[in-house]
Amino acid sequence: MSPGIPSPLDVVVAGVAVADVIGRPIDLRKPPAKGGLQLLESVTLTTGGNVSNTGIDLAKLGFRVAAITRVGNDTLGEFIQSQYHRHGLDTGGVVTDGRRQTAATFVAVDREGERTFLHTRGCLAGFGRRDILRSMAVIRRAKVFAFGYLGLLREIEPDLPEIFEAVKKRTRAKVLLDTGGNPRRNPALLKKILPCVDYFIPSLDEAAILTGKVKPEEIVGQLRRWGANGVVGVKLGADGCYITAPDDAAYVPPERVRRVVDATGAGDAFVAGFLAATLRGFPPVKAARHANAVAASCVTAVGASTAIRPFTHYL
């Protein structure tokens, strides 16, 4: 690469960046008495949100990644950016917000690895279309633009049609849309954005809310009627996933692990694994197998990216 010419990227991840404090094990059915103390095995400060989780996972898998998000001008924001720099993420699209704190989540993990979240949105309430559109030069360098989460960034949702259309018209990047938080059923919005989305694989619970359907086949059918024309599927957690392309469809079984330690970030790890395999030329169903394997790695350690290995490990 010649001096002064920005290097190419594989993926730009835009949306949610969070500082996570993970405590385990916590049984919320049996909290300590008022004013009491309960001992935990561990309390871990780590990064969270799709920008951090999917972005760092992809970097650990061996891909070139850039981040577009907001952090506060505080200790948590400095921690998030230090992790991005540690893993080699391009942070040209990260805005430091001097008015609001960094978004943060306390994650209570029980002995089975299931999580309950307590969240403050902080500066992400100000994350908007300008944060993405002014980073279009970064997106032009990438093969994939991955946005999340539909459901957790309510202020930006009305602008998603404009954002996705701009990415399609002004860059060559494929578009991935991910869901999270509490998405609302909004067929009018989905009809506007799904024709611009190349990869859409929401979780089963979120997909059911979005479509009003229950079975994966019915969910995918509804999404395609609303204009989805690329790879569409449903993440099924411990049951793997259901993946469809215009010429293929399959239930892909999960990768089993001996023990689930912490399921935080498993959905983002799935996205990272799917994009990694897709960028390496795998067709959607085979890419989904790799996605399940990366997600399985994720749940074997505390933190969303702790256990992720290089891509060749999953071959």
Coordinates of C-alpha atoms in Angstrom, one line a residue:
M1 CA 0.0 0.0 0.0
S2 CA 1.5 3.4 -1.0
P3 CA 2.1 6.0 1.7
G4 CA -0.9 8.2 2.3
I5 CA -3.4 5.8 0.7
P6 CA -5.8 4.2 3.3
S7 CA -5.6 0.4 3.5
P8 CA -8.6 -1.6 2.4
L9 CA -10.9 -3.1 5.0
D10 CA -13.0 -6.3 5.2
V11 CA -15.8 -5.0 7.5
V12 CA -17.0 -1.8 8.9
V13 CA -19.1 -2.4 12.0
A14 CA -21.5 0.5 13.0
G15 CA -23.8 1.0 16.0
V16 CA -23.5 0.0 19.6
A17 CA -20.4 0.1 21.7
V18 CA -20.8 -0.6 25.4
A19 CA -18.6 -1.1 28.5
D20 CA -19.8 -4.4 30.1
V21 CA -19.4 -5.3 33.8
I22 CA -20.1 -9.0 34.0
G23 CA -20.8 -10.6 37.4
R24 CA -21.2 -14.4 37.8
P25 CA -22.8 -16.4 39.1
I26 CA -25.8 -14.4 40.1
D27 CA -29.2 -15.9 40.9
L28 CA -31.6 -13.0 40.6
R29 CA -34.3 -15.1 42.2
K30 CA -32.3 -15.0 45.4
P31 CA -30.7 -11.5 45.7
P32 CA -28.9 -10.6 48.9
A33 CA -30.9 -9.1 51.7
K34 CA -31.2 -5.3 51.7
G35 CA -27.9 -3.9 52.7
G36 CA -26.3 -7.4 52.5
L37 CA -23.4 -8.8 50.6
Q38 CA -23.2 -11.7 48.2
L39 CA -19.9 -13.1 47.0
L40 CA -19.3 -13.8 43.3
E41 CA -16.8 -16.0 41.5
S42 CA -15.8 -13.1 39.2
V43 CA -16.5 -9.6 38.1
T44 CA -15.1 -8.7 34.7
L45 CA -14.8 -5.4 32.8
T46 CA -15.0 -6.0 29.1
T47 CA -16.4 -4.5 25.9
G48 CA -19.9 -5.1 24.6
G49 CA -22.3 -4.2 21.8
N50 CA -22.1 -5.2 18.2
V51 CA -19.3 -2.8 17.3
S52 CA -17.1 -4.2 20.0
N53 CA -18.2 -7.8 19.9
T54 CA -18.4 -8.4 16.2
G55 CA -15.6 -6.1 15.5
I56 CA -13.1 -7.6 17.9
D57 CA -14.2 -11.1 17.0
L58 CA -13.5 -10.5 13.3
A59 CA -10.1 -9.0 14.2
K60 CA -9.2 -12.0 16.2
L61 CA -10.4 -14.2 13.3
G62 CA -7.9 -12.4 11.1
F63 CA -9.9 -9.7 9.3
R64 CA -9.4 -5.9 8.8
V65 CA -12.1 -4.0 10.7
A66 CA -13.2 -0.4 11.3
A67 CA -15.6 0.9 13.9
I68 CA -18.3 3.6 13.7
T69 CA -19.8 4.5 17.1
R70 CA -19.9 6.9 20.0
V71 CA -18.2 6.7 23.4
G72 CA -18.1 9.2 26.2
N73 CA -15.1 11.3 27.3
D74 CA -14.6 9.1 30.4
T75 CA -12.8 6.1 31.8
L76 CA -15.1 3.6 30.2
G77 CA -14.8 5.3 26.8
E78 CA -11.0 5.2 27.1
F79 CA -11.2 1.5 28.0
I80 CA -13.3 0.7 24.9
Q81 CA -10.9 2.6 22.6
S82 CA -7.9 0.9 24.2
Q83 CA -9.4 -2.5 23.3
Y84 CA -10.0 -1.4 19.7
H85 CA -6.4 -0.2 19.4
R86 CA -5.2 -3.4 21.0
H87 CA -7.0 -5.5 18.4
G88 CA -6.1 -3.3 15.5
L89 CA -9.5 -1.8 14.7
D90 CA -9.6 1.4 12.6
T91 CA -11.2 4.0 14.9
G92 CA -11.5 6.9 12.5
G93 CA -15.3 6.6 12.8
V94 CA -15.4 6.6 16.6
V95 CA -16.8 9.9 18.0
T96 CA -15.9 11.0 21.5
D97 CA -19.0 12.6 23.1
G98 CA -18.1 15.2 25.7
R99 CA -21.7 15.6 27.1
R100 CA -22.8 12.1 27.9
Q101 CA -21.3 9.1 29.5
T102 CA -20.2 5.9 27.7
A103 CA -23.0 3.4 27.3
A104 CA -22.7 0.7 29.9
T105 CA -24.3 -2.6 30.9
F106 CA -24.2 -4.7 34.1
V107 CA -24.6 -8.3 33.0
A108 CA -25.8 -10.8 35.6
V109 CA -24.8 -14.3 34.5
D110 CA -26.3 -17.4 36.2
R111 CA -24.7 -20.8 36.6
E112 CA -26.1 -22.0 33.3
G113 CA -24.5 -19.0 31.5
E114 CA -27.8 -17.2 30.8
R115 CA -27.7 -13.4 31.1
T116 CA -29.8 -10.6 32.5
F117 CA -28.9 -7.1 31.4
L118 CA -29.1 -3.7 33.2
H119 CA -28.2 -1.0 30.7
T120 CA -27.7 2.8 30.4
R121 CA -27.7 4.1 26.9
G122 CA -25.5 7.1 27.6
C123 CA -24.0 8.8 24.5
L124 CA -25.6 6.3 22.2
A125 CA -28.9 8.2 22.5
G126 CA -27.1 10.8 20.3
F127 CA -25.8 8.4 17.7
G128 CA -27.4 9.4 14.4
R129 CA -27.2 9.5 10.6
R130 CA -24.4 12.0 10.6
D131 CA -22.1 9.7 12.5
I132 CA -22.4 7.2 9.6
L133 CA -22.8 9.4 6.6
R134 CA -19.6 11.4 7.5
S135 CA -17.7 8.1 7.7
M136 CA -18.7 7.1 4.1
A137 CA -15.0 7.3 3.1
V138 CA -14.3 4.5 5.6
I139 CA -17.2 2.4 4.4
R140 CA -15.9 2.7 0.8
R141 CA -12.8 0.9 1.8
A142 CA -14.8 -2.1 3.1
K143 CA -16.4 -5.2 1.6
V144 CA -19.2 -5.3 4.2
F145 CA -21.1 -2.7 6.2
A146 CA -22.6 -4.3 9.4
F147 CA -25.1 -2.3 11.3
G148 CA -26.6 -3.0 14.7
Y149 CA -28.8 -3.0 16.5
L150 CA -32.3 -2.6 15.1
G151 CA -34.2 -2.2 18.3
L152 CA -31.6 -0.6 20.5
L153 CA -31.0 2.7 18.5
R154 CA -34.5 4.0 18.2
E155 CA -33.4 7.6 17.2
I156 CA -31.6 6.4 14.1
E157 CA -34.2 4.0 12.8
P158 CA -36.2 6.5 10.7
D159 CA -33.0 7.4 8.9
L160 CA -32.0 3.8 8.1
P161 CA -33.6 3.8 4.6
E162 CA -31.4 6.9 3.7
I163 CA -28.3 5.4 5.3
F164 CA -28.6 2.0 3.6
E165 CA -29.4 3.5 0.3
A166 CA -26.4 5.8 0.6
V167 CA -24.2 2.8 1.3
K168 CA -25.6 1.0 -1.7
K169 CA -25.2 3.9 -4.1
R170 CA -21.9 5.3 -2.9
T171 CA -19.9 2.2 -2.0
R172 CA -19.5 -1.4 -3.0
A173 CA -20.1 -2.8 0.5
K174 CA -22.6 -5.5 1.2
V175 CA -25.0 -4.6 4.0
L176 CA -25.7 -6.7 7.1
L177 CA -28.4 -5.7 9.6
D178 CA -28.5 -7.2 13.1
T179 CA -31.2 -6.9 15.8
G180 CA -30.9 -6.4 19.5
G181 CA -32.6 -5.1 22.6
N182 CA -36.3 -4.7 22.2
P183 CA -37.2 -4.3 18.5
R184 CA -40.7 -3.1 17.6
R185 CA -42.9 -4.6 14.9
N186 CA -42.7 -2.0 12.1
P187 CA -43.4 -3.5 8.7
A188 CA -43.4 -0.1 7.0
L189 CA -39.7 0.4 8.1
L190 CA -38.7 -3.1 7.1
K191 CA -40.2 -2.8 3.7
K192 CA -38.0 0.3 3.1
I193 CA -34.8 -1.2 4.3
L194 CA -34.8 -4.9 3.6
P195 CA -34.4 -4.5 -0.2
C196 CA -31.0 -2.8 0.6
V197 CA -29.9 -5.6 3.1
D198 CA -27.8 -8.4 1.9
Y199 CA -27.6 -10.4 5.1
F200 CA -30.3 -10.4 7.8
I201 CA -30.2 -13.2 10.5
P202 CA -32.1 -12.0 13.6
S203 CA -32.5 -14.1 16.7
L204 CA -35.8 -16.2 16.9
D205 CA -37.3 -14.0 19.7
E206 CA -36.6 -10.8 17.9
A207 CA -37.6 -12.1 14.5
A208 CA -40.9 -13.3 16.0
I209 CA -41.6 -9.8 17.3
L210 CA -40.7 -8.2 14.0
T211 CA -42.8 -10.4 11.8
G212 CA -45.6 -11.7 14.1
K213 CA -44.6 -15.3 13.0
V214 CA -43.3 -18.1 15.1
K215 CA -41.7 -20.8 12.9
P216 CA -38.4 -20.0 11.2
E217 CA -39.8 -20.8 7.7
E218 CA -42.8 -18.5 8.3
I219 CA -40.5 -15.7 9.6
V220 CA -38.2 -15.9 6.5
G221 CA -41.2 -16.1 4.2
Q222 CA -42.6 -12.9 5.7
L223 CA -39.3 -11.1 5.5
R224 CA -39.0 -12.0 1.8
R225 CA -42.5 -10.7 1.2
W226 CA -41.3 -7.5 2.7
G227 CA -38.4 -7.3 0.2
A228 CA -35.5 -9.3 1.7
N229 CA -33.7 -10.8 -1.3
G230 CA -30.3 -11.8 0.0
V231 CA -29.3 -14.2 2.7
V232 CA -32.1 -14.4 5.3
G233 CA -32.2 -16.6 8.4
V234 CA -33.0 -17.0 12.1
K235 CA -30.5 -17.6 14.9
L236 CA -31.9 -20.4 17.1
G237 CA -29.4 -20.3 20.0
A238 CA -28.7 -23.7 21.3
D239 CA -30.6 -25.2 18.3
G240 CA -28.2 -23.7 15.7
C241 CA -29.8 -21.6 13.0
Y242 CA -32.1 -21.7 9.9
I243 CA -30.4 -20.1 6.8
T244 CA -31.9 -19.4 3.4
A245 CA -30.5 -18.0 0.2
P246 CA -32.5 -17.5 -3.0
D247 CA -31.4 -21.0 -4.2
D248 CA -30.9 -22.9 -0.9
A249 CA -32.3 -23.4 2.6
A250 CA -31.3 -25.5 5.6
Y251 CA -31.4 -26.0 9.3
V252 CA -27.8 -26.0 10.5
P253 CA -27.2 -27.8 13.8
P254 CA -25.3 -26.2 16.6
E255 CA -21.7 -26.9 17.6
R256 CA -21.8 -28.5 21.0
V257 CA -19.6 -27.4 24.0
R258 CA -18.9 -29.2 27.3
R259 CA -20.0 -26.3 29.4
V260 CA -21.6 -22.9 28.8
V261 CA -19.8 -20.4 31.0
D262 CA -21.2 -17.1 29.6
A263 CA -23.4 -16.6 26.6
T264 CA -22.7 -12.9 26.4
G265 CA -22.0 -12.0 22.8
A266 CA -22.9 -15.3 21.3
G267 CA -25.2 -13.7 18.7
D268 CA -22.5 -11.2 17.7
A269 CA -19.9 -14.1 17.5
F270 CA -22.3 -15.8 15.1
V271 CA -22.4 -12.7 12.9
A272 CA -18.6 -12.5 13.0
G273 CA -18.2 -16.2 12.1
F274 CA -20.8 -15.9 9.3
L275 CA -19.1 -12.8 7.8
A276 CA -15.6 -14.3 8.1
A277 CA -16.6 -17.5 6.2
T278 CA -18.6 -15.5 3.6
L279 CA -15.6 -13.3 3.0
R280 CA -13.5 -16.4 2.5
G281 CA -15.9 -17.5 -0.2
F282 CA -18.1 -20.0 1.6
P283 CA -21.7 -20.3 0.5
P284 CA -24.4 -19.3 3.1
V285 CA -25.2 -22.8 4.6
K286 CA -21.5 -23.6 5.0
A287 CA -20.8 -20.1 6.4
A288 CA -23.6 -20.7 8.9
R289 CA -21.7 -23.9 10.1
H290 CA -18.7 -21.7 10.8
A291 CA -20.9 -19.1 12.5
N292 CA -22.2 -21.8 14.9
A293 CA -18.7 -22.9 15.7
V294 CA -17.5 -19.4 16.5
A295 CA -20.6 -18.7 18.6
A296 CA -19.9 -22.0 20.4
S297 CA -16.4 -20.8 21.2
C298 CA -17.8 -17.6 22.6
V299 CA -19.8 -19.2 25.3
T300 CA -16.9 -21.1 26.8
A301 CA -15.3 -18.1 28.6
V302 CA -16.4 -15.0 30.4
G303 CA -16.7 -12.0 27.9
A304 CA -17.9 -11.8 24.4
S305 CA -14.5 -12.1 22.6
T306 CA -12.3 -13.9 25.1
A307 CA -12.4 -17.4 23.6
I308 CA -12.4 -16.4 19.9
R309 CA -9.6 -18.1 17.9
P310 CA -8.1 -17.4 14.4
F311 CA -10.2 -18.4 11.4
T312 CA -8.1 -21.4 10.6
H313 CA -9.0 -23.0 14.0
Y314 CA -12.6 -23.4 12.8
L315 CA -11.7 -25.2 9.6

